[in-house]
XYZ file of C-alpha atoms in Angstrom:
685
model
C -18.627 -15.131 81.390
C -17.923 -11.551 80.445
C -15.195 -12.639 78.073
C -14.518 -10.106 75.236
C -16.067 -11.218 71.939
C -13.504 -12.403 69.539
C -12.885 -10.342 66.390
C -14.756 -11.506 63.431
C -16.870 -14.000 65.517
C -20.105 -12.255 64.876
C -21.802 -9.079 63.757
C -20.325 -5.918 65.458
C -22.638 -3.566 67.006
C -22.169 0.092 65.649
C -21.188 2.613 68.349
C -23.889 4.913 69.424
C -23.595 8.286 67.926
C -24.412 11.190 70.151
C -27.522 13.001 69.330
C -25.808 16.160 68.523
C -23.916 14.470 65.813
C -26.946 12.894 64.251
C -28.215 16.139 62.810
C -27.953 16.523 58.998
C -27.806 19.601 56.937
C -30.306 20.396 54.297
C -27.509 20.235 51.701
C -24.263 18.269 52.061
C -20.963 19.413 50.801
C -19.424 17.897 47.667
C -16.884 15.601 49.241
C -19.576 14.064 51.595
C -21.843 13.615 48.660
C -19.186 12.013 46.530
C -18.300 9.565 49.338
C -21.986 9.115 50.388
C -21.385 10.263 53.802
C -23.614 12.219 56.254
C -22.672 15.946 56.442
C -23.460 18.205 59.370
C -23.101 21.316 57.278
C -20.743 24.238 57.440
C -17.552 24.825 55.579
C -15.488 22.938 56.409
C -17.800 20.369 57.826
C -16.708 17.876 60.579
C -16.121 14.993 58.255
C -13.916 16.939 55.967
C -11.894 18.143 58.978
C -11.677 14.566 60.294
C -10.297 13.310 56.898
C -8.256 16.543 56.171
C -9.829 17.143 52.830
C -10.991 20.186 51.056
C -14.590 21.003 51.917
C -16.634 23.027 49.392
C -20.241 23.355 48.377
C -20.895 22.515 44.687
C -23.882 23.456 42.708
C -27.095 21.617 43.161
C -27.447 18.446 41.234
C -30.103 19.830 38.935
C -27.664 22.675 37.868
C -24.866 20.300 36.878
C -25.015 18.484 33.616
C -24.486 14.674 33.512
C -21.418 15.215 31.471
C -19.734 17.467 34.084
C -20.583 15.142 36.895
C -19.183 12.044 35.168
C -16.067 14.020 34.189
C -15.501 15.030 37.712
C -15.942 11.466 38.953
C -13.311 10.222 36.479
C -10.814 12.986 37.506
C -11.237 12.293 41.179
C -10.854 8.636 40.559
C -7.406 9.162 39.044
C -6.300 12.254 41.035
C -8.136 12.045 44.272
C -10.007 15.015 45.955
C -8.849 18.040 44.247
C -10.298 21.499 43.863
C -12.021 22.254 40.634
C -11.223 25.917 40.740
C -9.506 27.339 37.575
C -6.163 27.864 39.289
C -5.907 24.432 40.765
C -6.957 22.797 37.429
C -4.314 24.755 35.627
C -1.649 23.819 37.946
C -2.647 20.075 37.794
C -2.714 20.151 33.926
C 0.761 21.848 33.667
C 2.234 19.103 35.993
C 0.718 16.248 34.033
C 1.852 17.758 30.778
C 5.405 18.240 31.980
C 5.637 14.763 33.422
C 4.252 13.225 30.243
C 6.940 14.996 28.058
C 9.678 13.842 30.322
C 8.261 10.163 30.167
C 8.013 10.538 26.355
C 11.672 11.597 26.012
C 12.861 8.694 28.126
C 10.687 6.290 26.203
C 11.913 7.585 22.911
C 15.618 7.407 23.897
C 15.147 3.819 24.897
C 12.876 2.594 22.101
C 15.274 2.862 19.151
C 18.259 4.805 18.155
C 19.441 6.479 14.952
C 23.202 7.418 14.776
C 24.918 8.883 11.768
C 27.879 7.132 10.237
C 28.441 9.595 7.360
C 26.533 12.163 5.524
C 24.421 9.609 3.757
C 24.554 6.627 6.041
C 22.832 5.948 9.367
C 22.892 3.099 11.847
C 19.489 1.949 13.188
C 18.983 -0.108 16.393
C 15.462 -1.387 17.161
C 13.592 -1.488 20.347
C 14.696 -4.952 21.501
C 18.088 -5.019 19.987
C 21.112 -6.298 22.002
C 22.766 -2.956 21.353
C 20.017 -0.912 22.944
C 19.866 -3.256 25.859
C 23.619 -2.827 26.448
C 23.234 0.947 26.270
C 20.606 0.687 28.847
C 22.941 -1.218 31.154
C 25.575 1.481 30.560
C 23.175 4.262 31.518
C 22.318 2.233 34.738
C 26.020 1.882 35.567
C 26.529 5.631 35.033
C 23.637 6.406 37.435
C 25.383 4.270 40.045
C 28.632 6.108 39.595
C 30.523 3.443 37.635
C 31.256 4.586 34.175
C 32.515 2.052 31.711
C 35.771 2.552 29.839
C 35.118 4.180 26.500
C 37.940 2.332 24.870
C 36.289 -0.972 25.602
C 33.044 0.164 23.690
C 32.676 -1.580 20.285
C 32.528 0.325 17.055
C 28.994 0.781 15.846
C 29.933 1.907 12.428
C 31.061 -1.512 11.292
C 30.434 -2.442 7.674
C 31.733 -5.549 6.163
C 33.766 -3.917 3.593
C 36.455 -6.569 4.131
C 34.238 -9.060 2.256
C 34.358 -6.981 -0.971
C 36.739 -7.945 -3.781
C 39.629 -5.631 -4.158
C 39.048 -5.544 -7.908
C 35.702 -3.897 -7.839
C 34.035 -3.128 -11.278
C 33.175 0.394 -10.320
C 36.374 1.686 -11.763
C 35.161 0.795 -15.298
C 31.685 2.401 -14.815
C 32.560 5.607 -16.847
C 32.732 3.490 -20.015
C 29.031 2.998 -19.780
C 28.010 6.646 -19.690
C 26.656 7.918 -22.823
C 27.601 11.422 -24.331
C 26.443 14.214 -22.084
C 23.655 15.435 -24.417
C 22.245 11.818 -24.571
C 22.421 11.597 -20.726
C 20.394 14.769 -20.420
C 17.720 13.582 -22.992
C 17.307 10.296 -21.123
C 17.100 12.083 -17.709
C 14.374 14.337 -19.026
C 12.566 11.366 -20.477
C 12.645 9.497 -17.138
C 11.298 12.477 -15.277
C 8.461 13.072 -17.836
C 7.259 9.281 -18.355
C 8.737 7.182 -15.570
C 8.605 8.944 -12.364
C 4.843 9.878 -12.415
C 3.467 9.654 -8.873
C 6.503 8.409 -6.907
C 9.896 9.984 -5.826
C 13.212 8.460 -6.566
C 15.881 11.129 -6.190
C 16.338 14.788 -5.682
C 16.578 16.288 -9.198
C 18.938 19.106 -8.228
C 21.288 16.700 -6.555
C 21.025 14.164 -9.430
C 22.068 16.795 -11.953
C 24.942 17.879 -9.710
C 26.196 14.376 -9.514
C 25.810 13.971 -13.289
C 28.009 16.966 -13.805
C 30.551 15.733 -11.217
C 30.971 12.274 -12.803
C 31.319 13.680 -16.393
C 33.962 16.058 -15.273
C 35.727 14.029 -12.533
C 39.213 12.648 -13.437
C 39.878 10.780 -10.190
C 39.366 7.044 -10.087
C 36.028 5.827 -8.665
C 35.825 3.901 -5.358
C 33.175 1.601 -3.759
C 31.577 4.689 -2.131
C 30.628 5.934 -5.603
C 28.592 2.764 -6.337
C 25.315 4.123 -5.032
C 25.214 7.200 -7.148
C 26.873 5.527 -10.172
C 24.156 2.888 -10.127
C 21.413 5.499 -9.594
C 22.651 7.479 -12.627
C 22.999 4.439 -15.002
C 19.615 2.918 -14.053
C 17.976 6.268 -14.586
C 19.374 6.329 -18.051
C 18.372 2.703 -18.557
C 14.774 3.342 -17.615
C 14.930 6.437 -19.891
C 15.695 4.241 -22.811
C 12.499 2.231 -22.201
C 10.469 5.292 -22.648
C 12.569 7.123 -25.203
C 10.284 6.197 -28.101
C 7.505 8.208 -26.291
C 9.180 11.344 -27.223
C 8.432 10.809 -30.901
C 4.990 10.749 -32.569
C 4.657 7.750 -34.945
C 2.311 8.040 -37.835
C -1.274 7.006 -37.077
C -1.846 3.300 -37.403
C 1.758 2.408 -37.523
C 2.481 -0.394 -35.006
C 5.321 -0.119 -32.555
C 8.412 -2.152 -33.716
C 9.394 -5.130 -31.500
C 13.012 -4.634 -32.210
C 13.742 -1.222 -30.764
C 17.479 -0.543 -30.436
C 16.927 1.451 -27.323
C 16.257 -1.862 -25.515
C 19.775 -3.132 -26.181
C 21.354 0.122 -24.727
C 19.221 -0.148 -21.549
C 19.973 -3.800 -21.193
C 23.667 -3.186 -21.154
C 23.348 -0.450 -18.556
C 21.205 -2.745 -16.474
C 23.640 -5.741 -16.772
C 26.654 -3.508 -15.631
C 24.554 -2.093 -12.720
C 23.868 -5.656 -11.564
C 27.637 -6.144 -11.036
C 27.533 -3.294 -8.483
C 24.891 -5.076 -6.226
C 27.383 -6.548 -3.819
C 28.882 -3.096 -3.342
C 25.448 -1.577 -2.854
C 24.500 -4.059 -0.184
C 27.801 -3.597 1.663
C 27.509 0.213 1.716
C 23.841 0.256 2.716
C 23.506 3.965 2.357
C 20.561 6.200 1.289
C 21.845 6.150 -2.262
C 21.607 2.321 -2.405
C 17.938 2.709 -1.699
C 17.665 4.848 -4.793
C 19.636 2.425 -6.788
C 17.486 -0.696 -5.913
C 14.318 1.373 -6.506
C 15.486 2.077 -10.012
C 16.424 -1.472 -10.605
C 12.983 -2.474 -9.641
C 11.491 0.122 -12.007
C 13.450 -1.248 -14.999
C 12.449 -4.839 -14.322
C 8.848 -4.112 -13.349
C 7.321 -4.636 -16.767
C 9.585 -7.599 -17.415
C 9.342 -9.657 -14.325
C 7.022 -8.029 -11.795
C 6.567 -10.744 -9.139
C 10.114 -11.958 -9.483
C 13.066 -9.529 -10.121
C 11.132 -6.375 -9.436
C 9.643 -7.646 -6.175
C 13.177 -8.818 -5.090
C 14.801 -5.396 -5.893
C 11.969 -3.541 -4.026
C 12.569 -5.958 -1.071
C 16.241 -4.994 -1.121
C 15.326 -1.332 -1.239
C 13.249 -1.904 1.937
C 16.052 -3.670 3.592
C 18.535 -0.978 2.926
C 16.031 1.640 4.129
C 15.416 -0.291 7.382
C 19.172 -0.546 7.908
C 19.274 3.194 7.797
C 16.202 3.671 9.948
C 14.236 5.403 7.170
C 11.022 3.647 8.359
C 11.062 5.479 11.681
C 10.523 9.072 12.632
C 13.767 11.045 12.736
C 14.088 12.540 16.258
C 17.674 13.970 16.224
C 18.036 17.595 17.089
C 19.532 20.028 14.695
C 18.935 17.611 11.820
C 18.961 19.052 8.313
C 15.327 19.369 7.264
C 16.190 18.657 3.649
C 17.980 15.444 4.459
C 15.057 14.222 6.656
C 12.502 15.036 4.012
C 14.493 13.147 1.336
C 14.741 10.122 3.601
C 10.936 10.212 4.154
C 10.212 10.534 0.448
C 12.376 7.568 -0.490
C 11.017 5.441 2.231
C 7.354 6.069 1.213
C 8.199 5.371 -2.361
C 9.858 2.056 -1.614
C 7.143 1.029 0.933
C 4.229 1.930 -1.363
C 5.673 0.164 -4.354
C 6.641 -2.951 -2.626
C 3.319 -3.070 -0.696
C 1.258 -2.650 -3.925
C 3.259 -5.264 -5.822
C 3.040 -7.677 -2.888
C -0.743 -7.371 -2.552
C -1.544 -7.589 -6.232
C 0.702 -10.475 -6.960
C 0.193 -12.551 -3.835
C 3.513 -11.906 -2.092
C 4.243 -11.197 1.598
C 4.876 -7.545 2.475
C 8.295 -6.940 4.038
C 7.313 -4.256 6.513
C 3.758 -3.935 8.065
C 2.235 -0.619 8.570
C 2.435 -1.038 12.370
C 6.160 -1.045 12.137
C 6.658 2.260 10.394
C 6.065 5.716 11.823
C 8.018 7.822 9.387
C 6.534 11.298 8.736
C 4.554 11.813 5.551
C 6.154 13.841 2.750
C 5.665 17.567 2.996
C 6.615 20.456 0.704
C 9.800 22.373 1.692
C 11.358 25.241 -0.305
C 14.860 23.581 -0.442
C 13.526 20.682 -2.686
C 12.836 22.041 -6.138
C 12.151 20.536 -9.591
C 12.128 21.704 -13.126
C 8.542 20.416 -13.467
C 5.334 20.926 -11.566
C 5.592 19.167 -8.152
C 3.823 15.745 -7.990
C 3.734 15.815 -4.169
C -0.211 15.894 -3.999
C -0.258 12.926 -6.281
C 2.545 11.233 -4.253
C 0.719 11.573 -0.917
C -2.479 10.282 -2.587
C -0.745 7.144 -3.805
C 0.440 6.553 -0.234
C -2.961 6.879 1.062
C -4.416 4.686 -1.660
C -1.941 1.991 -0.964
C -2.752 1.977 2.785
C -6.409 1.561 1.976
C -5.629 -1.235 -0.453
C -3.579 -2.921 2.264
C -6.534 -2.538 4.711
C -8.960 -3.959 2.138
C -6.651 -6.908 1.580
C -6.410 -7.761 5.190
C -10.206 -7.608 5.426
C -10.760 -9.890 2.557
C -8.358 -12.393 3.959
C -10.172 -12.411 7.254
C -13.567 -12.705 5.418
C -12.272 -15.773 3.649
C -11.120 -17.429 6.794
C -13.873 -16.553 9.329
C -16.846 -18.581 10.168
C -20.103 -17.961 8.175
C -21.796 -16.162 11.146
C -18.960 -13.612 11.283
C -19.015 -12.716 7.552
C -21.505 -9.828 7.966
C -19.141 -7.914 10.266
C -16.200 -8.199 7.738
C -18.472 -7.291 4.828
C -19.538 -4.203 6.579
C -16.044 -3.271 7.298
C -15.159 -3.774 3.569
C -18.108 -1.689 2.620
C -17.056 1.045 5.020
C -13.451 1.036 3.451
C -15.041 1.393 0.005
C -17.260 4.269 1.090
C -14.471 6.170 2.767
C -12.319 5.654 -0.245
C -14.952 7.031 -2.620
C -15.421 10.098 -0.379
C -11.628 10.594 -0.273
C -11.478 10.451 -4.016
C -14.134 12.994 -4.409
C -12.179 15.363 -2.073
C -8.988 15.344 -4.063
C -8.059 18.547 -6.110
C -9.494 18.678 -9.655
C -7.186 21.388 -10.894
C -3.591 20.532 -12.010
C -3.235 17.586 -9.672
C -4.914 14.314 -8.930
C -8.346 14.453 -10.792
C -7.354 16.944 -13.568
C -7.560 14.903 -16.831
C -6.999 17.719 -19.218
C -4.626 16.369 -21.866
C -2.811 19.631 -22.057
C -2.223 19.790 -18.322
C 1.401 19.442 -16.896
C 0.455 16.301 -14.906
C -1.905 14.614 -17.252
C -0.222 11.239 -17.361
C 0.390 11.312 -13.693
C -3.348 11.992 -12.934
C -4.442 9.238 -15.208
C -2.137 6.815 -13.442
C -3.531 7.908 -10.115
C -7.086 7.087 -11.181
C -6.006 3.895 -12.774
C -4.559 2.912 -9.346
C -7.875 3.984 -7.818
C -9.908 1.792 -10.286
C -7.529 -1.159 -9.748
C -8.189 -0.950 -5.932
C -11.810 -0.859 -6.543
C -11.754 -3.862 -8.866
C -9.671 -5.668 -6.220
C -12.241 -5.100 -3.448
C -15.163 -6.270 -5.643
C -13.752 -9.232 -7.619
C -14.199 -11.882 -4.806
C -18.000 -11.419 -5.090
C -18.367 -11.641 -8.829
C -19.310 -15.281 -8.727
C -21.292 -15.009 -5.391
C -24.600 -15.402 -7.293
C -25.870 -16.472 -10.629
C -27.253 -14.088 -13.258
C -30.988 -13.709 -13.277
C -31.490 -14.822 -9.633
C -32.997 -12.580 -7.117
C -30.604 -11.733 -4.287
C -31.604 -13.007 -1.000
C -32.993 -10.647 1.635
C -30.211 -11.181 4.079
C -28.241 -8.148 5.299
C -24.970 -9.406 3.858
C -26.183 -9.553 0.249
C -26.404 -5.801 -0.209
C -22.694 -5.167 0.519
C -21.705 -7.897 -1.899
C -23.984 -6.515 -4.604
C -22.565 -3.022 -4.054
C -18.987 -4.098 -4.232
C -19.675 -6.272 -7.308
C -21.373 -3.434 -9.167
C -18.519 -0.992 -8.120
C -15.958 -3.478 -9.558
C -17.760 -3.681 -12.923
C -18.001 0.161 -13.211
C -14.305 0.495 -12.197
C -13.312 -2.022 -14.934
C -15.202 -0.134 -17.575
C -13.665 3.131 -16.296
C -10.121 1.622 -16.506
C -10.557 0.823 -20.165
C -11.767 4.440 -20.889
C -8.731 5.840 -19.107
C -6.411 3.616 -21.141
C -8.159 4.769 -24.344
C -7.783 8.409 -23.239
C -4.091 7.862 -22.854
C -3.881 6.263 -26.236
C -5.781 9.287 -27.830
C -3.642 11.798 -25.970
C -0.064 10.754 -26.585
C -0.074 7.100 -26.596
C 0.146 4.189 -24.184
C 3.680 3.165 -22.946
C 4.445 -0.405 -23.693
C 6.700 -0.667 -20.477
C 4.275 1.110 -18.102
C 3.324 -1.329 -15.348
C 0.541 0.893 -14.019
C -1.109 1.113 -17.609
C -0.791 -2.615 -18.318
C -1.768 -3.785 -14.956
C -4.861 -1.614 -14.828
C -5.957 -2.883 -18.348
C -5.239 -6.505 -17.385
C -7.196 -6.264 -14.077
C -10.028 -4.612 -15.955
C -10.177 -7.294 -18.713
C -10.172 -10.226 -16.253
C -12.901 -8.568 -14.269
C -14.956 -7.880 -17.404
C -14.575 -11.483 -18.494
C -15.729 -12.640 -15.117
C -18.779 -10.359 -15.092
C -19.522 -11.470 -18.725
C -19.974 -15.010 -17.454
C -22.717 -13.781 -15.254
C -24.452 -11.622 -17.752
C -23.090 -10.681 -21.139
C -24.236 -7.060 -21.673
C -23.488 -4.754 -24.598
C -21.363 -2.488 -22.355
C -19.200 -5.393 -21.137
C -18.760 -6.669 -24.740
C -17.765 -3.215 -26.009
C -15.315 -2.606 -23.298
C -13.728 -6.008 -23.720
C -13.336 -5.428 -27.630
C -11.744 -2.052 -26.751
C -9.521 -3.322 -23.968
C -8.161 -6.287 -25.948
C -7.106 -3.955 -28.635
C -5.398 -1.646 -26.247
C -3.572 -4.369 -24.286
C -2.141 -5.841 -27.524
C -0.369 -2.542 -28.248
C 1.185 -2.615 -24.773
C 2.591 -6.074 -24.940
C 4.567 -5.503 -28.140
C 8.263 -6.480 -27.600
C 7.595 -7.858 -24.066
C 7.656 -11.668 -23.955
C 6.172 -11.941 -20.365
C 3.382 -9.445 -21.258
C 2.560 -11.154 -24.470
C 2.059 -14.501 -22.696
C -0.340 -12.928 -20.265
C -2.282 -11.356 -23.081
C -2.540 -14.758 -24.864
C -4.158 -16.241 -21.655
C -6.538 -13.341 -21.471
C -7.497 -13.902 -25.092
C -7.911 -17.656 -24.422
C -10.409 -16.872 -21.487
C -12.319 -14.412 -23.696
C -12.578 -16.776 -26.569
C -13.903 -19.478 -24.236
C -16.478 -17.059 -22.794
C -17.662 -16.085 -26.189
C -18.066 -19.749 -27.244
C -19.991 -20.469 -23.939
C -22.186 -17.565 -24.773
C -22.803 -18.614 -28.366
C -23.580 -22.170 -27.177
C -26.076 -20.720 -24.705
C -27.796 -18.646 -27.471
C -27.842 -21.681 -29.718
C -29.436 -23.843 -27.132
C -32.094 -21.265 -26.512
C -32.798 -21.066 -30.262
C -33.114 -24.856 -30.527
C -35.517 -25.022 -27.558
C -37.842 -22.481 -29.209
C -37.553 -23.991 -32.695
C -40.144 -26.627 -34.131
C -39.482 -30.302 -34.222
C -38.706 -30.184 -38.018
C -36.183 -27.371 -37.506
C -34.558 -29.324 -34.658
C -34.348 -32.363 -37.089
C -32.713 -30.369 -39.828
C -30.187 -28.866 -37.461
C -29.274 -32.426 -36.177
C -28.943 -33.624 -39.736
C -26.423 -30.948 -40.515
C -24.397 -31.967 -37.465
C -24.679 -35.697 -38.427
C -23.316 -34.844 -41.957
C -20.453 -32.767 -40.254
C -21.784 -29.515 -41.664
C -20.847 -26.500 -39.581
C -23.586 -24.749 -37.593
C -23.651 -20.947 -37.960
C -22.434 -19.371 -34.714
C -21.619 -15.900 -33.474
C -18.354 -14.691 -34.947
C -15.499 -14.889 -32.423
C -13.296 -12.101 -31.293
C -10.530 -11.292 -33.822
C -7.086 -12.441 -32.529
C -3.604 -11.470 -33.342
C -2.096 -12.580 -36.664
C 1.263 -13.156 -34.854
C 1.709 -16.948 -34.548
C 4.789 -16.877 -32.509
C 4.422 -19.197 -29.515
C 4.976 -17.027 -26.455
C 6.588 -18.221 -23.313
C 4.096 -18.866 -20.505
C 6.575 -19.511 -17.756
C 6.480 -16.200 -16.211
C 2.724 -15.927 -15.897
C 1.444 -19.402 -15.310
C 3.273 -19.541 -12.048
C 0.938 -16.991 -10.571
C -2.078 -17.032 -12.801
C -3.994 -19.698 -10.901
C -3.801 -17.488 -7.701
C -4.961 -14.493 -9.684
C -8.031 -16.383 -11.187
C -8.860 -17.888 -7.771
C -9.200 -14.505 -6.428
C -12.454 -14.307 -8.309
C -13.801 -17.263 -6.306
C -16.727 -16.574 -4.093
C -16.331 -16.082 -0.404
C -16.880 -19.444 1.467
C -20.474 -19.672 2.757
C -22.098 -17.416 0.167
C -24.753 -18.594 -2.300
C -22.409 -20.192 -4.800
C -18.778 -21.053 -4.578
C -16.316 -21.286 -7.432
C -13.302 -23.329 -6.620
C -10.535 -24.224 -9.207
C -8.827 -27.517 -8.801
C -5.061 -28.063 -8.982
C -5.504 -29.562 -12.469
C -7.538 -26.586 -13.967
C -4.722 -25.825 -16.505
C -4.896 -29.391 -17.865
C -8.632 -29.069 -18.329
C -8.132 -25.908 -20.389
C -6.059 -27.909 -22.885
C -4.182 -25.088 -24.407
C -2.962 -26.122 -27.861
C 0.466 -26.030 -29.288
C -0.525 -22.798 -31.080
C -2.288 -20.740 -28.356
C -3.772 -18.499 -31.015
C -5.577 -21.409 -32.732
C -8.132 -22.151 -30.096
C -10.542 -24.160 -32.227
C -8.551 -27.316 -31.331
C -8.965 -26.575 -27.559
C -12.770 -26.365 -27.761
């Protein structure tokens, strides 16, 4: 019956420990304490000798802080029982750092690749491309001692030049170059009025190329298309701002038939014929060319042609790997910096247009890790550097993108999750306000001295800032009715703060536009100025529906006068202004009707009878004078604006689940009943 007990059949009895080993020391060593084992004392103790570990006595628990103890526990968890003396820790840290650098190099070499094809063209292969996978197989074969034949390796520098027509129009480009002195004048005009807070080309290289093409006697080839288009479109944009170099007499309106427009249009039309060559070449210069094509069309067709050109600039930049960090050794620092500046100009412009006009962004922020622009001595300019403003615009665009994503999540989330997104949006706004206060106030960014060298650039930067503030607050404008007390819920305060911020930003935007008008004049082809004024007017009209204050009415009157000056000669802009005027007239009539109803309620019965009698006899009732409109009765084209206007107006709708929702039906334009003559709004009311 004395069969051995099967393993696991019952509770095992612990072996008896000799009495000599049952003695404990008054204070255990650190390894025994960490493993919660009995220690017999001594250095080394018996258990540390048994398990071949370093035995040492640490400080008493009351002499070691909680932070140190927890840190040591974490280190031992990942590295085992190591000594914490200075020499051992230094050796472990050096080994970890060296191994991390080796792993990082291997990871970078396998993540993506950038290989030069020429001085201005790169080939980019992404992380999961077939090409990079084939290169990984090749490295594996090399490690096994079997090197593939190099002559079987395909050519990576392939460009589909065979698809191009042999009779490229680039050979006739010199016919469109103006006289040299005119080209210099238009270049200076572009740099002064059009470049503002972005970067489109290196001025030194640009003037060298201008000199080359004016003195070159050799026939042009397809490889000249990038710089030729860059030069011509710079001159074309210069024609749009050429009138800004003059000072018209006070009160003289800008003519709608400016001959400069025809010159710029011819340069643009010829440059469009070079687009197939630009796409085929896909060089750094083509990124410049498409950026300038976008600038020219920005005030004409923002969400159409300009958005398309900026998208092409992004595609050309991605093909050259400009959206990624440049890791090649011995790379020219000037070339790398120019790539970074062009990329961030294209990315910021396309991202901003996409957000404000309801278009998808081509490249998300998670897909780009290019270095931010920095100041280097080799890049110079004849003017004060706009680099601080440029980097500020990049940061402002990233915060606008973050706010856009938060607002989208807020619209789609359940009601019980709204408070979290509201707090996040409020945090974005608070950080943006603190960032704006930290910007320099001398020369750059916040210096609004009209005599300063970057006055217009700084005003444009603040206009972008106010536009972003309006964008973050306008979804909450209709979230409550005027005169009602806000509920005591925690989510009402952020909405109120954002709403008030949007109102103050709208008033500030009108003030900035007036400052520009008083200090040199508004530019009728400046998207930044027109867009800020338009956004401010729409926000003021929306706020005026809640409560028509004197400040709102004053800013509306001032803003309408300014935006009419900016839309002269631009059909698309004029149609947008006509719609804004229609909305303001409707708001004024609604306000007048409300005042009339209040007067009727307070009047006596006889007064009410007399007022009804006048209406019965078709006699007009005295009302508040309406806003004075344009005398121009030309019917503008609404095609370019109505396609996106419902989306822009719906952006003022309240967040689902708030106190009051404003939703516009698909037939809201039919209910507006715009007359044949949009400026004669009496028939529509």
